[in-house]
């Protein structure tokens, strides 16, 4: 027994290493980093890498939530609007609570400096509740997820403008500085937060019955229903998790900008989809790996960072996002066909 374990362990490690080496997304990230290092002396500087990881944290959080929904064979187009709206609701509610308690110092003009505990709690609850409402519409009222979340996107954008009159709201305080600027062993706190949340989400999807059933629903929903599993509550849960990740992304985004306004993050839902597909998640559902999505978020951020260093205009960067999405979808379909 001891001999068998001693001989099999290196084989397992070798197999795991070979699997990692065969990951195309890993080679893509390494290629971008090498290209950046060869074309710019500042690309691999600590400051630029930290900036790159902060961007990866934002899009990675959105893509993680999107991945959980895509695994069930659905899509969530409202993640970016939810991201902004959940923070705006937190500003409004916290301001109201402050006024009721006589704490008028919390809001001065368009600047918020209130309690981060209430702010974070309200933001996370709002994002999760909106995600759950999307899930209820899709699961129980049988509205196509594309239509349901598109309507949600439009409504949330409108409500955000209504709540702020289109004006920016500035945020200040130690919490926002910590979430935006603090480093842990040289790594931005926001990226560490992303890795920790991906770890939990990966454990949920791969180690729990509920996670396995999400894959089963995306793989063959009819067969899952015939096996006696009530799929509706799992679909609602997947959208609620997507909303929760969107709310966390909203906190990271606004902490970095130190402000929030209704017009922010338009088009980020397509970025989230592009990263998820680039990470190997099938749009038809049933397959996906959050570690590949995390790697894809770093690669995506590294690519955009490199384009910015080269001075490529923003509209060409958007074109690059579209090209990456088409390429990723084509490769995924080709892989499934093979």
mmCIF file of C-alpha atoms in Angstrom:
data_model
loop_
_atom_site.group_PDB
_atom_site.id
_atom_site.type_symbol
_atom_site.label_atom_id
_atom_site.label_comp_id
_atom_site.label_asym_id
_atom_site.label_seq_id
_atom_site.Cartn_x
_atom_site.Cartn_y
_atom_site.Cartn_z
ATOM 1 C CA UNK A 1 0.000 0.000 0.000
ATOM 2 C CA UNK A 2 2.805 2.347 0.944
ATOM 3 C CA UNK A 3 4.712 1.516 -2.231
ATOM 4 C CA UNK A 4 1.601 2.102 -4.353
ATOM 5 C CA UNK A 5 1.004 5.528 -2.786
ATOM 6 C CA UNK A 6 4.643 6.456 -3.155
ATOM 7 C CA UNK A 7 4.678 5.627 -6.851
ATOM 8 C CA UNK A 8 1.238 7.027 -7.739
ATOM 9 C CA UNK A 9 1.634 10.442 -6.098
ATOM 10 C CA UNK A 10 4.307 11.760 -8.525
ATOM 11 C CA UNK A 11 2.218 10.403 -11.408
ATOM 12 C CA UNK A 12 -0.789 12.372 -10.197
ATOM 13 C CA UNK A 13 1.336 15.507 -9.811
ATOM 14 C CA UNK A 14 2.767 14.986 -13.296
ATOM 15 C CA UNK A 15 -0.714 14.537 -14.729
ATOM 16 C CA UNK A 16 -1.920 17.728 -13.000
ATOM 17 C CA UNK A 17 1.099 19.652 -14.296
ATOM 18 C CA UNK A 18 0.544 18.342 -17.820
ATOM 19 C CA UNK A 19 -3.093 19.408 -17.634
ATOM 20 C CA UNK A 20 -2.083 22.921 -16.542
ATOM 21 C CA UNK A 21 0.485 23.152 -19.366
ATOM 22 C CA UNK A 22 -2.211 22.207 -21.886
ATOM 23 C CA UNK A 23 -4.496 25.079 -20.831
ATOM 24 C CA UNK A 24 -4.752 27.471 -23.859
ATOM 25 C CA UNK A 25 -5.922 30.375 -21.686
ATOM 26 C CA UNK A 26 -2.753 30.125 -19.586
ATOM 27 C CA UNK A 27 -0.584 30.330 -22.704
ATOM 28 C CA UNK A 28 -2.630 33.308 -23.889
ATOM 29 C CA UNK A 29 -1.955 35.173 -20.636
ATOM 30 C CA UNK A 30 1.764 34.340 -20.752
ATOM 31 C CA UNK A 31 1.956 35.452 -24.401
ATOM 32 C CA UNK A 32 0.368 38.819 -23.578
ATOM 33 C CA UNK A 33 2.742 39.351 -20.646
ATOM 34 C CA UNK A 34 5.798 38.484 -22.770
ATOM 35 C CA UNK A 35 4.591 40.737 -25.614
ATOM 36 C CA UNK A 36 4.020 43.547 -23.122
ATOM 37 C CA UNK A 37 7.467 43.098 -21.588
ATOM 38 C CA UNK A 38 9.109 43.160 -25.045
ATOM 39 C CA UNK A 39 7.283 46.283 -26.231
ATOM 40 C CA UNK A 40 7.198 48.380 -23.069
ATOM 41 C CA UNK A 41 9.821 48.612 -20.295
ATOM 42 C CA UNK A 42 7.114 49.590 -17.800
ATOM 43 C CA UNK A 43 4.621 46.824 -18.579
ATOM 44 C CA UNK A 44 5.840 44.397 -15.911
ATOM 45 C CA UNK A 45 6.519 47.092 -13.315
ATOM 46 C CA UNK A 46 4.916 46.511 -9.922
ATOM 47 C CA UNK A 47 2.678 49.554 -10.334
ATOM 48 C CA UNK A 48 1.330 48.429 -13.708
ATOM 49 C CA UNK A 49 0.801 44.823 -12.569
ATOM 50 C CA UNK A 50 -1.152 46.095 -9.551
ATOM 51 C CA UNK A 51 -3.255 48.292 -11.810
ATOM 52 C CA UNK A 52 -3.833 45.331 -14.119
ATOM 53 C CA UNK A 53 -4.941 43.127 -11.199
ATOM 54 C CA UNK A 54 -7.362 45.808 -9.935
ATOM 55 C CA UNK A 55 -9.058 45.815 -13.352
ATOM 56 C CA UNK A 56 -9.055 42.006 -13.366
ATOM 57 C CA UNK A 57 -10.771 42.025 -9.957
ATOM 58 C CA UNK A 58 -13.654 44.111 -11.270
ATOM 59 C CA UNK A 59 -14.321 42.201 -14.490
ATOM 60 C CA UNK A 60 -13.509 38.883 -12.795
ATOM 61 C CA UNK A 61 -16.238 39.410 -10.182
ATOM 62 C CA UNK A 62 -18.797 40.149 -12.889
ATOM 63 C CA UNK A 63 -17.640 37.182 -14.981
ATOM 64 C CA UNK A 64 -17.819 34.813 -11.987
ATOM 65 C CA UNK A 65 -21.468 35.686 -11.367
ATOM 66 C CA UNK A 66 -22.189 35.456 -15.093
ATOM 67 C CA UNK A 67 -20.522 32.019 -15.225
ATOM 68 C CA UNK A 68 -22.805 30.610 -12.525
ATOM 69 C CA UNK A 69 -25.853 31.634 -14.590
ATOM 70 C CA UNK A 70 -24.350 30.456 -17.894
ATOM 71 C CA UNK A 71 -23.717 27.015 -16.401
ATOM 72 C CA UNK A 72 -27.510 26.607 -16.071
ATOM 73 C CA UNK A 73 -27.953 27.493 -19.756
ATOM 74 C CA UNK A 74 -29.244 31.035 -19.019
ATOM 75 C CA UNK A 75 -27.728 34.500 -19.344
ATOM 76 C CA UNK A 76 -27.776 37.609 -17.129
ATOM 77 C CA UNK A 77 -27.555 40.875 -19.089
ATOM 78 C CA UNK A 78 -28.342 42.992 -16.025
ATOM 79 C CA UNK A 79 -25.075 42.470 -14.113
ATOM 80 C CA UNK A 80 -23.518 45.852 -14.989
ATOM 81 C CA UNK A 81 -26.731 47.813 -14.338
ATOM 82 C CA UNK A 82 -27.214 45.874 -11.090
ATOM 83 C CA UNK A 83 -23.626 46.686 -10.119
ATOM 84 C CA UNK A 84 -24.290 50.435 -10.328
ATOM 85 C CA UNK A 85 -27.855 50.379 -9.003
ATOM 86 C CA UNK A 86 -27.003 48.409 -5.845
ATOM 87 C CA UNK A 87 -24.427 51.044 -4.865
ATOM 88 C CA UNK A 88 -26.835 53.901 -5.607
ATOM 89 C CA UNK A 89 -29.498 52.246 -3.429
ATOM 90 C CA UNK A 90 -26.914 51.937 -0.646
ATOM 91 C CA UNK A 91 -26.162 55.672 -0.928
ATOM 92 C CA UNK A 92 -29.862 56.596 -0.849
ATOM 93 C CA UNK A 93 -30.787 54.259 2.036
ATOM 94 C CA UNK A 94 -27.740 55.144 4.127
ATOM 95 C CA UNK A 95 -28.409 58.830 3.590
ATOM 96 C CA UNK A 96 -32.040 58.371 4.706
ATOM 97 C CA UNK A 97 -30.991 56.414 7.806
ATOM 98 C CA UNK A 98 -28.447 59.116 8.618
ATOM 99 C CA UNK A 99 -31.036 61.851 8.366
ATOM 100 C CA UNK A 100 -33.533 59.893 10.512
ATOM 101 C CA UNK A 101 -30.851 59.492 13.172
ATOM 102 C CA UNK A 102 -29.939 63.137 12.949
ATOM 103 C CA UNK A 103 -26.535 62.356 11.414
ATOM 104 C CA UNK A 104 -26.668 65.042 8.757
ATOM 105 C CA UNK A 105 -22.895 64.990 8.485
ATOM 106 C CA UNK A 106 -23.189 61.687 6.595
ATOM 107 C CA UNK A 107 -24.231 63.424 3.373
ATOM 108 C CA UNK A 108 -22.910 66.816 2.387
ATOM 109 C CA UNK A 109 -24.130 67.902 -1.011
ATOM 110 C CA UNK A 110 -23.348 65.004 -3.316
ATOM 111 C CA UNK A 111 -20.708 63.470 -1.052
ATOM 112 C CA UNK A 112 -21.266 60.383 1.076
ATOM 113 C CA UNK A 113 -19.092 59.618 4.107
ATOM 114 C CA UNK A 114 -21.287 57.359 6.205
ATOM 115 C CA UNK A 115 -21.029 53.967 7.893
ATOM 116 C CA UNK A 116 -19.454 51.373 5.570
ATOM 117 C CA UNK A 117 -21.158 48.502 7.445
ATOM 118 C CA UNK A 118 -24.702 49.616 6.590
ATOM 119 C CA UNK A 119 -23.559 50.699 3.125
ATOM 120 C CA UNK A 120 -22.049 47.299 2.272
ATOM 121 C CA UNK A 121 -24.987 45.359 3.746
ATOM 122 C CA UNK A 122 -27.596 47.351 1.796
ATOM 123 C CA UNK A 123 -25.580 47.101 -1.421
ATOM 124 C CA UNK A 124 -25.143 43.308 -1.178
ATOM 125 C CA UNK A 125 -28.789 42.731 -0.238
ATOM 126 C CA UNK A 126 -29.990 44.907 -3.122
ATOM 127 C CA UNK A 127 -27.810 43.168 -5.699
ATOM 128 C CA UNK A 128 -28.849 39.717 -4.460
ATOM 129 C CA UNK A 129 -32.558 40.638 -4.364
ATOM 130 C CA UNK A 130 -32.479 41.965 -7.940
ATOM 131 C CA UNK A 131 -30.727 38.810 -9.092
ATOM 132 C CA UNK A 132 -33.336 36.678 -7.312
ATOM 133 C CA UNK A 133 -36.173 38.646 -8.968
ATOM 134 C CA UNK A 134 -34.617 37.918 -12.354
ATOM 135 C CA UNK A 135 -34.457 34.254 -11.367
ATOM 136 C CA UNK A 136 -38.117 34.182 -10.300
ATOM 137 C CA UNK A 137 -39.163 35.684 -13.645
ATOM 138 C CA UNK A 138 -37.097 33.124 -15.565
ATOM 139 C CA UNK A 139 -37.883 30.044 -13.460
ATOM 140 C CA UNK A 140 -41.504 30.498 -12.406
ATOM 141 C CA UNK A 141 -42.948 32.796 -15.090
ATOM 142 C CA UNK A 142 -40.955 31.153 -17.882
ATOM 143 C CA UNK A 143 -39.663 34.424 -19.335
ATOM 144 C CA UNK A 144 -36.572 33.890 -21.501
ATOM 145 C CA UNK A 145 -33.515 34.931 -19.497
ATOM 146 C CA UNK A 146 -32.349 37.187 -22.346
ATOM 147 C CA UNK A 147 -35.646 39.128 -22.286
ATOM 148 C CA UNK A 148 -36.018 39.133 -18.503
ATOM 149 C CA UNK A 149 -32.549 40.487 -17.791
ATOM 150 C CA UNK A 150 -32.678 42.915 -20.735
ATOM 151 C CA UNK A 151 -35.843 44.441 -19.229
ATOM 152 C CA UNK A 152 -34.136 44.458 -15.835
ATOM 153 C CA UNK A 153 -31.094 46.213 -17.331
ATOM 154 C CA UNK A 154 -33.273 48.958 -18.831
ATOM 155 C CA UNK A 155 -35.334 49.413 -15.659
ATOM 156 C CA UNK A 156 -32.283 49.574 -13.381
ATOM 157 C CA UNK A 157 -30.598 52.160 -15.609
ATOM 158 C CA UNK A 158 -33.764 54.274 -15.526
ATOM 159 C CA UNK A 159 -34.131 53.981 -11.751
ATOM 160 C CA UNK A 160 -30.474 54.905 -11.290
ATOM 161 C CA UNK A 161 -30.989 58.123 -13.280
ATOM 162 C CA UNK A 162 -34.191 58.821 -11.343
ATOM 163 C CA UNK A 163 -32.458 58.433 -7.972
ATOM 164 C CA UNK A 164 -29.452 60.616 -8.811
ATOM 165 C CA UNK A 165 -30.814 62.970 -11.505
ATOM 166 C CA UNK A 166 -27.840 61.841 -13.532
ATOM 167 C CA UNK A 167 -25.390 63.563 -11.182
ATOM 168 C CA UNK A 168 -22.311 61.849 -9.720
ATOM 169 C CA UNK A 169 -22.222 60.973 -6.044
ATOM 170 C CA UNK A 170 -18.795 61.081 -4.386
ATOM 171 C CA UNK A 171 -17.726 58.549 -1.767
ATOM 172 C CA UNK A 172 -15.020 59.018 0.817
ATOM 173 C CA UNK A 173 -13.788 57.188 3.897
ATOM 174 C CA UNK A 174 -11.233 54.678 5.096
ATOM 175 C CA UNK A 175 -13.233 51.702 3.803
ATOM 176 C CA UNK A 176 -13.229 52.897 0.183
ATOM 177 C CA UNK A 177 -9.514 53.748 0.382
ATOM 178 C CA UNK A 178 -8.773 50.287 1.815
ATOM 179 C CA UNK A 179 -10.775 48.436 -0.851
ATOM 180 C CA UNK A 180 -9.227 50.474 -3.636
ATOM 181 C CA UNK A 181 -5.619 51.127 -2.660
ATOM 182 C CA UNK A 182 -4.560 48.669 0.034
ATOM 183 C CA UNK A 183 -2.060 45.920 -0.837
ATOM 184 C CA UNK A 184 -1.663 42.479 0.728
ATOM 185 C CA UNK A 185 1.829 41.061 0.101
ATOM 186 C CA UNK A 186 2.068 43.399 -2.881
ATOM 187 C CA UNK A 187 -1.279 42.270 -4.324
ATOM 188 C CA UNK A 188 -4.312 44.627 -4.369
ATOM 189 C CA UNK A 189 -6.925 43.729 -1.745
ATOM 190 C CA UNK A 190 -9.647 43.748 -4.417
ATOM 191 C CA UNK A 191 -7.857 40.974 -6.359
ATOM 192 C CA UNK A 192 -7.329 38.957 -3.171
ATOM 193 C CA UNK A 193 -11.076 39.345 -2.552
ATOM 194 C CA UNK A 194 -11.770 38.007 -6.064
ATOM 195 C CA UNK A 195 -9.546 34.944 -5.518
ATOM 196 C CA UNK A 196 -11.178 34.166 -2.157
ATOM 197 C CA UNK A 197 -14.696 34.475 -3.612
ATOM 198 C CA UNK A 198 -13.771 32.335 -6.629
ATOM 199 C CA UNK A 199 -12.420 29.728 -4.189
ATOM 200 C CA UNK A 200 -15.751 29.640 -2.347
ATOM 201 C CA UNK A 201 -17.759 29.628 -5.578
ATOM 202 C CA UNK A 202 -15.608 26.809 -6.991
ATOM 203 C CA UNK A 203 -16.146 24.777 -3.816
ATOM 204 C CA UNK A 204 -19.891 25.414 -4.055
ATOM 205 C CA UNK A 205 -20.099 24.312 -7.693
ATOM 206 C CA UNK A 206 -17.830 21.276 -7.417
ATOM 207 C CA UNK A 207 -18.328 20.028 -3.844
ATOM 208 C CA UNK A 208 -22.025 20.524 -3.106
ATOM 209 C CA UNK A 209 -25.196 18.845 -4.316
ATOM 210 C CA UNK A 210 -26.667 22.215 -5.287
ATOM 211 C CA UNK A 211 -23.613 23.023 -7.422
ATOM 212 C CA UNK A 212 -23.771 19.684 -9.213
ATOM 213 C CA UNK A 213 -27.461 20.223 -9.913
ATOM 214 C CA UNK A 214 -26.709 23.582 -11.564
ATOM 215 C CA UNK A 215 -24.424 21.736 -14.002
ATOM 216 C CA UNK A 216 -27.109 19.072 -14.488
ATOM 217 C CA UNK A 217 -29.748 21.710 -15.290
ATOM 218 C CA UNK A 218 -27.472 23.261 -17.906
ATOM 219 C CA UNK A 219 -26.520 19.872 -19.343
ATOM 220 C CA UNK A 220 -30.033 18.475 -19.715
ATOM 221 C CA UNK A 221 -32.841 20.228 -17.854
ATOM 222 C CA UNK A 222 -35.532 17.792 -18.986
ATOM 223 C CA UNK A 223 -33.599 14.805 -17.674
ATOM 224 C CA UNK A 224 -32.959 16.675 -14.426
ATOM 225 C CA UNK A 225 -36.701 17.287 -14.017
ATOM 226 C CA UNK A 226 -37.496 13.628 -14.730
ATOM 227 C CA UNK A 227 -35.015 12.615 -12.048
ATOM 228 C CA UNK A 228 -37.240 14.364 -9.501
ATOM 229 C CA UNK A 229 -35.187 17.516 -8.953
ATOM 230 C CA UNK A 230 -37.110 20.783 -8.639
ATOM 231 C CA UNK A 231 -35.042 22.978 -10.930
ATOM 232 C CA UNK A 232 -36.763 26.333 -10.320
ATOM 233 C CA UNK A 233 -35.201 27.113 -6.956
ATOM 234 C CA UNK A 234 -31.721 26.307 -8.276
ATOM 235 C CA UNK A 235 -32.245 28.652 -11.220
ATOM 236 C CA UNK A 236 -33.368 31.412 -8.829
ATOM 237 C CA UNK A 237 -30.313 30.724 -6.648
ATOM 238 C CA UNK A 238 -27.971 31.022 -9.643
ATOM 239 C CA UNK A 239 -29.372 34.455 -10.553
ATOM 240 C CA UNK A 240 -29.238 35.553 -6.900
ATOM 241 C CA UNK A 241 -25.537 34.606 -6.783
ATOM 242 C CA UNK A 242 -24.971 36.538 -10.010
ATOM 243 C CA UNK A 243 -26.602 39.573 -8.378
ATOM 244 C CA UNK A 244 -24.459 39.150 -5.263
ATOM 245 C CA UNK A 245 -21.248 39.089 -7.314
ATOM 246 C CA UNK A 246 -22.472 42.146 -9.253
ATOM 247 C CA UNK A 247 -22.979 44.015 -5.964
ATOM 248 C CA UNK A 248 -19.462 43.129 -4.781
ATOM 249 C CA UNK A 249 -18.127 44.323 -8.148
ATOM 250 C CA UNK A 250 -20.077 47.550 -7.617
ATOM 251 C CA UNK A 251 -18.337 48.155 -4.300
ATOM 252 C CA UNK A 252 -14.925 47.507 -5.884
ATOM 253 C CA UNK A 253 -15.712 49.749 -8.859
ATOM 254 C CA UNK A 254 -17.030 52.725 -6.902
ATOM 255 C CA UNK A 255 -14.276 52.423 -4.286
ATOM 256 C CA UNK A 256 -11.743 52.749 -7.062
ATOM 257 C CA UNK A 257 -13.478 55.720 -8.711
ATOM 258 C CA UNK A 258 -14.486 57.224 -5.329
ATOM 259 C CA UNK A 259 -17.820 58.056 -6.963
ATOM 260 C CA UNK A 260 -20.885 56.525 -8.551
ATOM 261 C CA UNK A 261 -23.287 57.715 -11.252
ATOM 262 C CA UNK A 262 -26.026 56.167 -13.358
ATOM 263 C CA UNK A 263 -24.051 56.182 -16.614
ATOM 264 C CA UNK A 264 -21.189 54.037 -15.281
ATOM 265 C CA UNK A 265 -20.225 50.555 -16.522
ATOM 266 C CA UNK A 266 -22.348 50.513 -19.685
ATOM 267 C CA UNK A 267 -21.331 47.535 -21.794
ATOM 268 C CA UNK A 268 -19.628 45.687 -18.929
ATOM 269 C CA UNK A 269 -22.181 42.874 -19.254
ATOM 270 C CA UNK A 270 -20.634 42.031 -22.642
ATOM 271 C CA UNK A 271 -17.183 42.072 -21.070
ATOM 272 C CA UNK A 272 -18.368 39.593 -18.435
ATOM 273 C CA UNK A 273 -19.778 37.301 -21.125
ATOM 274 C CA UNK A 274 -16.583 37.574 -23.194
ATOM 275 C CA UNK A 275 -14.396 36.601 -20.224
ATOM 276 C CA UNK A 276 -16.632 33.694 -19.247
ATOM 277 C CA UNK A 277 -16.624 32.314 -22.802
ATOM 278 C CA UNK A 278 -12.883 32.946 -23.113
ATOM 279 C CA UNK A 279 -12.534 30.865 -19.943
ATOM 280 C CA UNK A 280 -14.244 27.946 -21.684
ATOM 281 C CA UNK A 281 -17.791 28.343 -20.352
ATOM 282 C CA UNK A 282 -20.332 27.032 -22.868
ATOM 283 C CA UNK A 283 -23.192 29.423 -23.693
ATOM 284 C CA UNK A 284 -25.451 26.365 -23.979
ATOM 285 C CA UNK A 285 -24.741 25.520 -20.335
ATOM 286 C CA UNK A 286 -23.548 22.428 -18.512
ATOM 287 C CA UNK A 287 -19.804 23.147 -18.496
ATOM 288 C CA UNK A 288 -17.471 25.727 -17.023
ATOM 289 C CA UNK A 289 -14.499 26.222 -14.708
ATOM 290 C CA UNK A 290 -14.144 29.260 -12.475
ATOM 291 C CA UNK A 291 -10.350 28.908 -12.356
ATOM 292 C CA UNK A 292 -10.196 29.250 -16.127
ATOM 293 C CA UNK A 293 -12.534 32.238 -15.885
ATOM 294 C CA UNK A 294 -10.228 33.792 -13.284
ATOM 295 C CA UNK A 295 -7.257 33.247 -15.605
ATOM 296 C CA UNK A 296 -9.269 34.684 -18.505
ATOM 297 C CA UNK A 297 -10.072 37.800 -16.424
ATOM 298 C CA UNK A 298 -6.353 38.365 -15.827
ATOM 299 C CA UNK A 299 -5.593 37.769 -19.524
ATOM 300 C CA UNK A 300 -8.399 40.073 -20.642
ATOM 301 C CA UNK A 301 -7.236 42.830 -18.293
ATOM 302 C CA UNK A 302 -3.615 42.303 -19.371
ATOM 303 C CA UNK A 303 -4.626 42.636 -23.034
ATOM 304 C CA UNK A 304 -6.612 45.839 -22.506
ATOM 305 C CA UNK A 305 -3.804 47.234 -20.359
ATOM 306 C CA UNK A 306 -1.337 46.539 -23.156
ATOM 307 C CA UNK A 307 -3.591 48.250 -25.729
ATOM 308 C CA UNK A 308 -3.832 51.289 -23.432
ATOM 309 C CA UNK A 309 -0.029 51.427 -23.070
ATOM 310 C CA UNK A 310 0.301 51.270 -26.853
ATOM 311 C CA UNK A 311 -2.064 54.254 -27.040
ATOM 312 C CA UNK A 312 -4.816 52.399 -28.907
ATOM 313 C CA UNK A 313 -8.059 54.492 -28.838
ATOM 314 C CA UNK A 314 -10.967 53.271 -26.695
ATOM 315 C CA UNK A 315 -13.185 52.440 -29.671
ATOM 316 C CA UNK A 316 -10.549 50.028 -30.995
ATOM 317 C CA UNK A 317 -10.414 48.447 -27.534
ATOM 318 C CA UNK A 318 -14.176 47.848 -27.748
ATOM 319 C CA UNK A 319 -13.604 46.329 -31.184
ATOM 320 C CA UNK A 320 -11.001 44.046 -29.611
ATOM 321 C CA UNK A 321 -13.551 42.924 -26.987
ATOM 322 C CA UNK A 322 -15.980 42.001 -29.758
ATOM 323 C CA UNK A 323 -13.268 40.139 -31.655
ATOM 324 C CA UNK A 324 -12.277 38.203 -28.534
ATOM 325 C CA UNK A 325 -15.927 37.261 -27.934
ATOM 326 C CA UNK A 326 -16.391 35.994 -31.506
ATOM 327 C CA UNK A 327 -13.097 34.081 -31.367
ATOM 328 C CA UNK A 328 -13.918 32.516 -27.987
ATOM 329 C CA UNK A 329 -17.419 31.443 -29.074
ATOM 330 C CA UNK A 330 -16.049 29.975 -32.331
ATOM 331 C CA UNK A 331 -13.325 28.031 -30.529
ATOM 332 C CA UNK A 332 -15.808 26.756 -27.924
ATOM 333 C CA UNK A 333 -18.229 25.537 -30.593
ATOM 334 C CA UNK A 334 -15.377 23.934 -32.533
ATOM 335 C CA UNK A 335 -14.152 22.208 -29.388
ATOM 336 C CA UNK A 336 -17.638 20.855 -28.600
ATOM 337 C CA UNK A 337 -18.077 19.686 -32.201
ATOM 338 C CA UNK A 338 -14.805 17.767 -32.026
#
